[in-house]
Short mmCIF file of C-alpha atoms in Angstrom, two decimals:
data_model
loop_
_atom_site.label_atom_id
_atom_site.label_comp_id
_atom_site.label_asym_id
_atom_site.label_seq_id
_atom_site.Cartn_x
_atom_site.Cartn_y
_atom_site.Cartn_z
CA UNK T 1 -8.32 -16.98 -14.01
CA UNK T 2 -5.20 -18.78 -12.64
CA UNK T 3 -2.93 -16.33 -14.54
CA UNK T 4 -4.74 -13.41 -12.97
CA UNK T 5 -4.52 -15.05 -9.54
CA UNK T 6 -0.80 -15.64 -10.14
CA UNK T 7 -0.21 -12.04 -11.12
CA UNK T 8 -2.30 -10.82 -8.05
CA UNK T 9 -0.20 -13.02 -5.76
CA UNK T 10 3.15 -11.71 -7.21
CA UNK T 11 2.13 -8.14 -6.94
CA UNK T 12 0.94 -8.72 -3.35
CA UNK T 13 4.31 -10.29 -2.38
CA UNK T 14 6.20 -7.32 -3.98
CA UNK T 15 3.93 -4.77 -2.13
CA UNK T 16 4.52 -6.56 1.17
CA UNK T 17 8.34 -6.87 0.55
CA UNK T 18 8.31 -3.11 -0.04
CA UNK T 19 6.97 -2.53 3.36
CA UNK T 20 9.85 -4.28 5.08
CA UNK T 21 11.52 -1.87 7.30
CA UNK T 22 15.15 -0.85 6.55
CA UNK T 23 16.76 -2.32 9.52
CA UNK T 24 20.24 -0.87 8.61
CA UNK T 25 18.95 2.90 8.42
CA UNK T 26 20.24 5.18 11.04
CA UNK T 27 16.90 6.83 11.55
CA UNK T 28 15.27 3.17 12.04
CA UNK T 29 17.74 2.29 14.79
CA UNK T 30 17.25 5.82 16.48
CA UNK T 31 13.56 5.53 16.36
CA UNK T 32 13.86 1.89 17.66
CA UNK T 33 16.03 2.95 20.53
CA UNK T 34 13.62 5.79 21.51
CA UNK T 35 10.65 3.39 21.50
CA UNK T 36 12.59 0.87 23.56
CA UNK T 37 13.56 3.65 26.12
CA UNK T 38 9.92 4.86 26.21
CA UNK T 39 8.66 1.30 27.02
CA UNK T 40 11.57 0.22 29.25
CA UNK T 41 10.10 -2.27 31.65
CA UNK T 42 11.43 -4.48 34.36
CA UNK T 43 13.62 -6.52 31.94
CA UNK T 44 17.45 -6.48 32.35
CA UNK T 45 19.47 -4.45 30.06
CA UNK T 46 20.17 -6.24 26.75
CA UNK T 47 17.20 -8.68 27.14
CA UNK T 48 14.22 -8.50 24.96
CA UNK T 49 11.31 -6.27 26.04
CA UNK T 50 8.55 -8.85 24.92
CA UNK T 51 5.74 -6.10 25.14
CA UNK T 52 7.68 -3.78 22.77
CA UNK T 53 8.63 -6.61 20.40
CA UNK T 54 5.11 -7.91 20.19
CA UNK T 55 3.77 -4.39 19.45
CA UNK T 56 6.34 -3.80 16.86
CA UNK T 57 5.54 -7.02 15.04
CA UNK T 58 1.88 -6.49 15.33
CA UNK T 59 2.07 -2.94 13.88
CA UNK T 60 4.23 -4.07 10.96
CA UNK T 61 2.01 -7.11 10.08
CA UNK T 62 -1.12 -4.95 10.23
CA UNK T 63 0.39 -2.78 7.47
CA UNK T 64 -0.08 -5.65 5.14
CA UNK T 65 -3.89 -5.69 5.68
CA UNK T 66 -4.88 -3.05 2.87
CA UNK T 67 -2.72 -4.82 0.23
CA UNK T 68 -4.28 -8.16 1.15
CA UNK T 69 -7.78 -6.71 1.37
CA UNK T 70 -7.30 -5.18 -2.21
CA UNK T 71 -5.88 -8.51 -3.62
CA UNK T 72 -8.85 -10.38 -2.17
CA UNK T 73 -11.28 -8.02 -3.68
CA UNK T 74 -9.50 -8.17 -7.08
CA UNK T 75 -9.70 -12.04 -7.01
CA UNK T 76 -13.35 -11.88 -6.13
CA UNK T 77 -14.14 -9.51 -8.94
CA UNK T 78 -12.16 -11.53 -11.45
CA UNK T 79 -13.87 -14.83 -10.33
CA UNK T 80 -17.34 -13.10 -10.50
CA UNK T 81 -16.56 -11.71 -14.01
CA UNK T 82 -15.24 -14.96 -15.34
CA UNK T 83 -18.14 -17.07 -13.88
CA UNK T 84 -20.70 -14.72 -15.45
CA UNK T 85 -18.87 -14.71 -18.86
CA UNK T 86 -18.88 -18.55 -18.81
CA UNK T 87 -22.48 -18.62 -17.87
CA UNK T 88 -23.37 -16.34 -20.66
CA UNK T 89 -21.19 -18.22 -23.22
CA UNK T 90 -22.59 -21.57 -22.25
CA UNK T 91 -26.24 -20.56 -22.12
CA UNK T 92 -26.68 -17.85 -24.90
CA UNK T 93 -30.04 -19.16 -25.77
CA UNK T 94 -31.24 -19.45 -22.30
CA UNK T 95 -30.79 -16.12 -20.51
CA UNK T 96 -32.73 -17.23 -17.47
CA UNK T 97 -30.68 -20.27 -16.92
CA UNK T 98 -27.49 -17.78 -17.36
CA UNK T 99 -28.95 -15.52 -14.80
CA UNK T 100 -29.73 -18.35 -12.42
CA UNK T 101 -26.00 -19.50 -12.79
CA UNK T 102 -24.90 -15.97 -12.14
CA UNK T 103 -27.04 -15.72 -9.03
CA UNK T 104 -25.75 -19.00 -7.54
CA UNK T 105 -22.17 -17.82 -8.31
CA UNK T 106 -22.64 -14.70 -6.63
CA UNK T 107 -24.13 -16.29 -3.56
CA UNK T 108 -21.27 -18.77 -3.45
CA UNK T 109 -18.64 -16.11 -3.77
CA UNK T 110 -20.19 -14.04 -1.06
CA UNK T 111 -20.19 -17.05 1.40
CA UNK T 112 -16.66 -17.94 0.42
CA UNK T 113 -15.66 -14.32 0.90
CA UNK T 114 -16.86 -14.49 4.45
CA UNK T 115 -14.87 -17.60 5.06
CA UNK T 116 -11.82 -16.20 3.40
CA UNK T 117 -12.14 -13.14 5.68
CA UNK T 118 -12.21 -15.18 8.75
CA UNK T 119 -9.07 -17.11 7.56
CA UNK T 120 -7.31 -13.83 6.74
CA UNK T 121 -7.96 -12.57 10.35
CA UNK T 122 -6.61 -15.85 11.71
CA UNK T 123 -3.52 -15.57 9.73
CA UNK T 124 -3.01 -11.93 10.99
CA UNK T 125 -3.61 -12.99 14.37
CA UNK T 126 -0.89 -15.80 14.08
CA UNK T 127 1.68 -13.67 12.02
CA UNK T 128 1.57 -10.79 14.61
CA UNK T 129 2.51 -12.92 17.35
CA UNK T 130 6.26 -13.47 16.99
CA UNK T 131 6.50 -15.80 19.94
CA UNK T 132 4.61 -18.70 18.37
CA UNK T 133 6.87 -18.92 15.44
CA UNK T 134 9.92 -21.13 14.77
CA UNK T 135 13.39 -19.96 15.80
CA UNK T 136 14.01 -18.35 12.44
CA UNK T 137 13.37 -14.92 13.88
CA UNK T 138 15.70 -15.34 16.70
CA UNK T 139 18.32 -16.72 14.76
CA UNK T 140 17.98 -13.84 12.34
CA UNK T 141 18.24 -11.40 15.27
CA UNK T 142 21.31 -13.18 16.60
CA UNK T 143 22.88 -13.23 13.30
CA UNK T 144 22.47 -9.41 12.92
CA UNK T 145 23.79 -9.03 16.54
CA UNK T 146 26.78 -11.26 15.91
CA UNK T 147 27.75 -9.39 12.53
CA UNK T 148 27.61 -6.07 14.30
CA UNK T 149 29.61 -7.35 17.10
CA UNK T 150 32.21 -8.70 14.66
CA UNK T 151 32.35 -5.35 12.79
CA UNK T 152 32.77 -3.44 16.15
CA UNK T 153 35.52 -5.82 17.38
CA UNK T 154 37.25 -5.67 13.96
CA UNK T 155 37.29 -1.83 14.29
CA UNK T 156 38.75 -2.04 17.90
CA UNK T 157 41.27 -4.47 16.89
CA UNK T 158 42.38 -2.39 13.92
CA UNK T 159 42.55 0.78 15.99
CA UNK T 160 44.68 -1.12 18.61
CA UNK T 161 47.13 -2.03 15.81
CA UNK T 162 46.85 -5.82 16.49
CA UNK T 163 48.06 -6.60 12.94
CA UNK T 164 44.81 -8.25 11.94
CA UNK T 165 41.45 -6.86 10.81
CA UNK T 166 39.76 -10.21 10.83
CA UNK T 167 37.72 -10.18 14.25
CA UNK T 168 37.24 -14.01 14.22
CA UNK T 169 41.25 -14.51 13.56
CA UNK T 170 41.91 -11.95 16.51
CA UNK T 171 39.62 -13.90 18.97
CA UNK T 172 41.20 -17.25 17.91
CA UNK T 173 44.79 -15.62 18.30
CA UNK T 174 43.98 -14.46 21.70
CA UNK T 175 42.48 -17.79 22.59
CA UNK T 176 45.67 -19.62 21.29
CA UNK T 177 47.88 -17.18 23.42
CA UNK T 178 45.84 -17.68 26.35
CA UNK T 179 45.93 -21.54 25.92
CA UNK T 180 49.72 -21.52 25.42
CA UNK T 181 50.39 -19.31 28.53
CA UNK T 182 48.08 -21.62 30.69
CA UNK T 183 50.06 -24.66 29.34
CA UNK T 184 53.40 -23.11 30.23
CA UNK T 185 52.23 -22.15 33.66
CA UNK T 186 51.00 -25.70 34.22
CA UNK T 187 54.42 -27.07 33.11
CA UNK T 188 56.33 -24.70 35.25
CA UNK T 189 54.08 -25.59 38.32
CA UNK T 190 54.85 -29.37 37.62
#
């Protein structure tokens, strides 16, 4: 039973991972920009539209539901089959007792299934609300933004012929030049 459950969880994890959007795809970003433009609210340019973001997360999390329901049903069926097989094996001479065990097991699994469905709904509610999570999501968004900014800056620096393609080095070089010119101006003023 444990091996079947582990296999089910691994396949569930793989199925959910397959549904992850391709954030780098051109059509994804174009569709995202169109949705953002359609749902433009009163927020300032460059700031997060919370209604859009919440809807986006809720839609993508809800796509997991059929896979999770299928995994839940598979585990229910395997537990029922294993329990019935054990009852038949333990009580071969007492078919009435084996039937009673199967009935009790069936009732227990139905009750457990209802409790599990409630917990699954609670998890979906929690997962679809990105604003109650830790800072991991905003950190990931900032990381992607900074990586794209650095690529764009490197392209600009390269096209300007600054002699360096490393955006960070170019920024540091500019800071150093500004600091030196500020120090020489201060010395001349003294």
